[in-house]
XYZ file of C-alpha atoms in Angstrom:
398
model
C 12.188 -1.200 68.520
C 9.787 -4.041 67.682
C 12.188 -7.004 67.940
C 9.306 -9.476 67.801
C 8.445 -8.273 64.276
C 12.071 -8.778 63.216
C 12.169 -12.228 64.787
C 8.943 -13.219 63.007
C 10.349 -12.274 59.607
C 13.642 -13.977 60.364
C 11.946 -17.246 61.059
C 9.587 -16.962 58.034
C 9.805 -19.658 55.431
C 11.842 -18.762 52.314
C 9.902 -17.901 49.140
C 9.125 -20.906 47.011
C 11.188 -21.113 43.846
C 9.234 -20.961 40.574
C 8.872 -24.225 38.714
C 10.485 -24.597 35.295
C 7.040 -24.584 33.700
C 6.153 -21.315 35.448
C 9.473 -19.748 34.433
C 8.971 -20.711 30.808
C 5.362 -19.478 30.857
C 6.399 -16.098 32.282
C 9.216 -15.799 29.745
C 6.908 -16.589 26.814
C 4.252 -14.125 27.998
C 6.878 -11.391 28.409
C 8.333 -12.123 24.949
C 4.890 -12.019 23.296
C 3.953 -8.748 25.001
C 7.313 -7.130 24.195
C 7.248 -8.287 20.575
C 3.650 -7.084 20.152
C 4.522 -3.634 21.498
C 7.504 -3.404 19.123
C 5.381 -4.614 16.182
C 2.492 -2.235 16.847
C 4.339 0.912 17.871
C 7.872 0.744 16.455
C 8.798 -1.536 13.551
C 7.332 -4.507 11.679
C 8.558 -6.915 9.012
C 6.774 -7.297 5.669
C 7.353 -9.240 2.467
C 6.777 -8.246 -1.164
C 4.367 -10.692 -2.861
C 3.874 -9.012 -6.266
C 5.880 -7.110 -8.864
C 3.928 -3.851 -8.691
C 6.891 -1.943 -7.206
C 9.646 -3.314 -9.455
C 12.400 -2.529 -9.748
C 12.682 -0.632 -6.484
C 11.179 -3.618 -4.618
C 11.290 -7.174 -5.955
C 9.147 -10.220 -5.284
C 10.808 -11.998 -2.367
C 12.141 -8.863 -0.666
C 11.678 -8.796 3.112
C 11.630 -5.314 4.564
C 11.242 -3.437 7.804
C 8.536 -0.797 8.020
C 8.747 1.993 10.579
C 5.660 2.885 12.595
C 7.539 5.757 14.254
C 8.167 7.960 11.211
C 4.517 8.872 10.590
C 3.424 8.134 14.148
C 2.184 4.743 15.311
C -1.514 4.147 14.784
C -3.313 3.046 17.949
C -4.914 -0.357 17.218
C -8.458 0.134 15.990
C -9.263 -3.542 16.571
C -7.485 -4.180 19.884
C -8.627 -7.760 20.522
C -6.602 -9.934 18.156
C -4.440 -13.060 18.061
C -0.729 -12.154 18.446
C 1.516 -12.062 15.350
C -1.329 -12.470 12.881
C -3.119 -9.998 10.642
C -6.686 -10.927 9.754
C -6.715 -14.743 9.635
C -5.218 -17.365 11.924
C -2.016 -19.122 10.759
C -2.585 -22.165 8.504
C -6.209 -21.157 7.917
C -7.843 -19.286 5.075
C -11.052 -18.046 6.649
C -10.789 -18.139 10.458
C -10.658 -14.578 11.784
C -7.681 -13.717 13.988
C -9.486 -10.813 15.642
C -12.720 -9.936 17.385
C -14.448 -6.871 15.975
C -16.842 -6.566 18.894
C -14.535 -3.860 20.249
C -13.650 -1.023 17.857
C -11.643 2.069 18.808
C -11.667 5.387 16.979
C -8.744 6.274 14.737
C -5.889 7.823 16.708
C -2.204 8.193 15.927
C 0.800 9.008 18.111
C 2.975 11.982 17.107
C 5.436 11.056 14.362
C 8.888 12.162 13.287
C 7.667 13.448 9.916
C 4.706 13.873 7.603
C 4.275 11.721 4.524
C 6.306 13.224 1.694
C 6.048 12.847 -2.059
C 7.937 9.761 -3.322
C 7.931 8.060 0.096
C 7.370 4.307 -0.154
C 4.391 3.700 2.133
C 2.624 0.645 3.566
C -1.116 1.082 4.044
C -4.274 -0.950 4.495
C -6.001 -1.531 1.193
C -8.772 1.089 0.836
C -11.456 -1.431 -0.039
C -14.228 1.035 0.637
C -17.241 -0.422 -1.101
C -15.573 -3.400 -2.763
C -14.986 -6.850 -1.365
C -11.310 -7.779 -1.755
C -10.389 -11.341 -2.625
C -6.627 -11.795 -2.599
C -4.683 -8.547 -2.270
C -1.509 -10.338 -3.359
C -2.949 -10.508 -6.865
C -2.889 -6.945 -8.145
C -4.364 -8.097 -11.444
C -7.671 -8.925 -9.761
C -8.416 -5.276 -9.155
C -7.495 -4.358 -12.704
C -10.108 -6.800 -14.007
C -12.987 -5.357 -11.988
C -15.293 -3.748 -14.570
C -17.546 -0.869 -13.565
C -19.821 1.205 -15.767
C -20.169 4.341 -13.650
C -19.055 5.907 -10.388
C -22.588 5.644 -9.006
C -22.630 1.901 -9.610
C -19.241 1.540 -7.949
C -20.369 3.329 -4.849
C -23.914 2.055 -4.402
C -24.185 -1.549 -5.583
C -21.102 -3.152 -4.056
C -21.386 -4.224 -0.399
C -19.087 -2.610 2.137
C -16.353 -4.989 3.271
C -16.769 -6.500 6.715
C -13.128 -6.197 7.747
C -12.082 -3.340 10.047
C -9.660 -0.842 8.509
C -6.567 -2.102 10.355
C -7.339 -5.711 9.394
C -7.513 -5.144 5.654
C -4.723 -6.351 3.367
C -1.412 -4.493 3.499
C -0.359 -2.783 0.261
C 2.908 -0.989 -0.503
C 3.151 1.803 -3.079
C 4.900 5.094 -3.689
C 3.164 8.292 -2.594
C 2.958 10.395 -5.752
C 0.804 13.215 -4.376
C 0.018 14.344 -0.829
C -3.116 16.038 0.483
C -3.789 19.333 -1.293
C -1.768 18.394 -4.404
C -3.155 18.378 -7.933
C -2.253 15.150 -9.762
C -2.638 14.369 -13.456
C -0.997 12.073 -15.992
C -0.404 12.323 -19.734
C 1.181 9.700 -21.958
C 2.475 7.834 -18.921
C 4.161 10.842 -17.278
C 2.763 11.983 -13.921
C 2.345 15.689 -13.258
C 2.097 17.086 -9.712
C 1.138 20.716 -9.176
C 1.993 21.584 -12.785
C 5.429 19.908 -12.750
C 6.190 16.702 -14.646
C 7.456 13.886 -12.425
C 8.997 11.283 -14.752
C 9.834 7.853 -13.382
C 13.233 7.572 -11.747
C 15.553 4.626 -12.339
C 13.408 2.462 -10.068
C 10.280 2.888 -12.199
C 9.200 0.526 -14.967
C 7.128 0.991 -18.134
C 6.539 -1.361 -21.069
C 8.807 -0.868 -24.103
C 8.843 -2.293 -27.620
C 12.481 -3.076 -28.382
C 13.725 -3.922 -31.889
C 17.160 -5.535 -31.929
C 19.715 -5.447 -34.735
C 19.952 -9.236 -34.714
C 17.514 -12.088 -34.234
C 19.984 -13.920 -31.985
C 20.027 -12.139 -28.635
C 22.575 -12.626 -25.892
C 20.668 -12.582 -22.611
C 23.601 -12.022 -20.241
C 24.281 -8.363 -21.222
C 20.554 -7.640 -20.859
C 20.374 -9.243 -17.403
C 23.421 -7.266 -16.260
C 21.513 -4.075 -17.101
C 18.486 -5.281 -15.150
C 16.182 -6.944 -17.697
C 14.262 -10.037 -16.622
C 14.767 -11.949 -19.859
C 12.328 -14.713 -18.902
C 9.533 -12.123 -18.856
C 10.340 -10.583 -22.249
C 7.650 -11.318 -24.845
C 8.715 -11.945 -28.426
C 6.574 -10.004 -30.881
C 8.523 -10.875 -34.056
C 11.892 -12.324 -35.003
C 13.833 -9.272 -33.795
C 11.266 -7.406 -31.652
C 10.386 -7.931 -27.988
C 8.127 -6.358 -25.389
C 9.817 -5.769 -22.045
C 9.421 -3.803 -18.838
C 12.260 -1.349 -18.312
C 13.244 1.946 -16.754
C 14.448 4.910 -18.794
C 17.971 4.350 -17.450
C 17.909 0.678 -18.508
C 16.927 1.668 -22.041
C 19.721 4.251 -22.110
C 22.272 1.596 -21.124
C 20.828 -0.843 -23.651
C 21.275 1.636 -26.499
C 24.941 2.048 -25.559
C 25.505 -1.629 -26.355
C 24.729 -0.962 -30.012
C 22.405 -3.946 -30.360
C 19.040 -2.161 -30.766
C 17.430 -0.383 -33.683
C 14.712 1.275 -31.612
C 13.082 1.260 -28.163
C 9.651 2.838 -27.790
C 7.728 3.343 -24.545
C 4.205 1.953 -24.830
C 2.007 4.405 -22.965
C -1.724 4.009 -23.484
C -3.124 6.540 -25.986
C -5.585 9.136 -24.764
C -8.909 7.476 -24.048
C -11.824 7.857 -26.431
C -14.276 6.013 -24.205
C -15.671 6.794 -20.706
C -13.181 6.412 -17.877
C -11.789 2.926 -17.271
C -10.092 4.121 -14.074
C -11.081 6.013 -10.931
C -13.650 7.530 -10.624
C -15.306 5.487 -13.423
C -17.217 8.557 -14.532
C -18.889 8.414 -17.948
C -18.151 12.132 -18.408
C -14.390 11.653 -17.996
C -12.388 9.923 -20.749
C -9.484 8.686 -18.649
C -7.211 5.640 -18.603
C -4.140 4.413 -16.684
C -1.722 6.698 -18.569
C -3.967 9.713 -19.142
C -6.138 11.206 -16.409
C -6.752 14.264 -14.305
C -6.373 16.807 -13.027
C -7.510 15.590 -9.593
C -7.110 17.534 -6.349
C -6.211 15.212 -3.459
C -8.447 16.011 -0.457
C -6.915 17.776 2.529
C -8.206 18.055 6.085
C -10.196 21.293 6.365
C -10.596 21.687 2.584
C -14.143 22.554 1.474
C -15.624 21.535 -1.880
C -18.873 22.403 -3.592
C -21.150 19.414 -4.150
C -22.034 19.155 -7.828
C -21.905 16.767 -10.774
C -18.212 17.517 -11.315
C -16.921 16.954 -7.766
C -19.176 14.165 -6.478
C -17.823 11.405 -8.750
C -14.351 12.121 -7.327
C -15.192 12.604 -3.661
C -18.424 10.685 -2.993
C -16.584 7.618 -1.723
C -14.355 9.636 0.605
C -17.316 11.525 2.062
C -19.497 8.474 2.550
C -17.280 5.435 3.099
C -14.081 6.834 4.606
C -15.571 9.670 6.656
C -18.722 7.798 7.668
C -21.489 10.033 6.365
C -24.884 9.125 4.975
C -24.959 10.564 1.453
C -28.030 10.677 -0.769
C -29.142 12.496 -3.886
C -32.777 13.579 -4.041
C -33.694 15.227 -7.305
C -30.932 17.725 -7.981
C -29.988 18.132 -4.313
C -27.407 16.302 -2.193
C -28.166 15.321 1.390
C -25.496 14.534 3.979
C -26.777 12.889 7.153
C -30.357 13.730 6.120
C -29.613 17.448 5.742
C -29.442 19.268 2.439
C -25.830 20.214 1.663
C -24.174 22.362 -1.002
C -20.620 21.913 0.306
C -18.504 19.536 2.368
C -15.355 20.005 4.488
C -13.004 17.018 4.731
C -12.084 15.581 8.134
C -8.943 13.705 7.068
C -5.899 14.014 4.816
C -5.675 11.753 1.760
C -2.883 10.504 -0.507
C -2.411 9.328 -4.104
C -0.400 6.089 -4.258
C 1.038 4.442 -7.374
C 3.280 1.462 -8.103
C 6.669 1.944 -9.741
C 5.858 -0.829 -12.225
C 3.195 1.353 -13.787
C 1.475 -1.146 -16.091
C 1.524 -3.935 -13.525
C 0.080 -2.169 -10.508
C -3.379 -1.724 -9.046
C -3.151 1.605 -7.272
C -4.923 4.941 -6.831
C -5.712 4.930 -10.548
C -7.965 1.947 -9.829
C -9.395 2.650 -6.359
C -8.735 6.324 -5.702
C -7.470 8.106 -2.605
C -5.867 6.512 0.463
C -7.181 8.059 3.728
C -4.772 8.873 6.535
C -6.387 6.346 8.900
C -5.280 3.565 6.493
C -1.587 4.497 6.719
C 0.562 1.818 8.426
C 4.138 3.093 8.128
C 7.171 4.003 6.040
C 9.301 1.347 4.330
C 12.881 1.696 5.586
C 15.197 -1.029 4.299
C 15.398 -4.588 2.960
C 16.780 -7.050 5.504
C 16.596 -10.171 3.301
C 15.765 -10.997 -0.319
C 15.055 -14.386 -1.917
C 14.946 -15.169 -5.623
C 12.647 -18.166 -6.113
C 14.168 -18.766 -9.561
C 17.707 -18.944 -8.206
C 19.556 -22.088 -7.179
C 21.438 -22.867 -3.966
C 23.319 -19.790 -2.731
C 22.095 -17.677 -5.648
C 18.590 -17.828 -4.142
C 19.701 -15.063 -1.792
C 20.103 -11.680 -3.457
C 23.139 -10.698 -1.406
C 23.405 -7.222 -2.949
C 19.943 -6.299 -1.637
C 20.494 -7.222 2.019
C 20.276 -4.102 4.255
C 19.623 -1.970 1.188
C 17.739 1.246 1.872
C 14.459 1.996 0.070
C 14.333 5.141 -2.045
């Protein structure tokens, strides 16, 4: 036995103890790495900034979104500042990422596929438009376009990578392969009407039996009385669900309550795909087939307004029309087969939501995760302890 080796180690100086600074540095690095892994691959916290999903999700709700359910998306822009999205904290324009390194879209296996009526977080499908502030849904509703060709050829492509675009949250109304349409404010999927559930909101004209209205009974049902607009002495405009209206009528204080869906359009489309040959609006459109991976379409004047943006912007092809012929990647083409699945997303607050009716399909590479539950909710109009909506804490999202 080599006793000299043992003696040498016995007499060796003990390992130096880490300094407090080094211990704290190691602990912080470990915490940042661990938190980043959890945030990217497992679960992440989000907040609701607008009322487009009322009343299922309210402004001031803080929720957890699962990356596991649909499979975590491998970062497409891997070099980024920790715990930030696209801009550095306390700045408005300084990028929090470096887009010099871009990875292809890949996703880990998930627990499930996206289902109809799932509440989904996704990166805003800016496509050819430059987004300003994604927290203001009304901005996108004000964007005026005259034709689908103008939409897709004159607006510059946004400079942000897909995974650094604004996060939106909507309900998935139709999945890839579905046929979606809407008439008088009622969505129809694959030939079956899908009326709004008790979480969905539409504008109503409500005529009361008296000009003096007690607000407390209305608020107990769910009305936001501060947002009700008075049209005449006894008539108000208010956002409500069908169930809220049913409860209101039971109180015996209303003469009538009429849902205000937009009438069928008489002018060229004011919604996606902004096609002069389609007279569509937010409450009347379709039918539209949502693209599915492997699905092949014929390229003609009927299909191209609907799918041009998906083929060119989302799937990265060069698309041109020369005479009466379409060229994809400089080759004449009469058909196209989709490489990705797509989804049709809409807000529950139907007349206060910029969604697929405005900007079209959401590609699968934009999907972030599934909304699971609310862990905290603040009411900015409340006072003291009433600022916290206690009944919403740890409430599941349906």
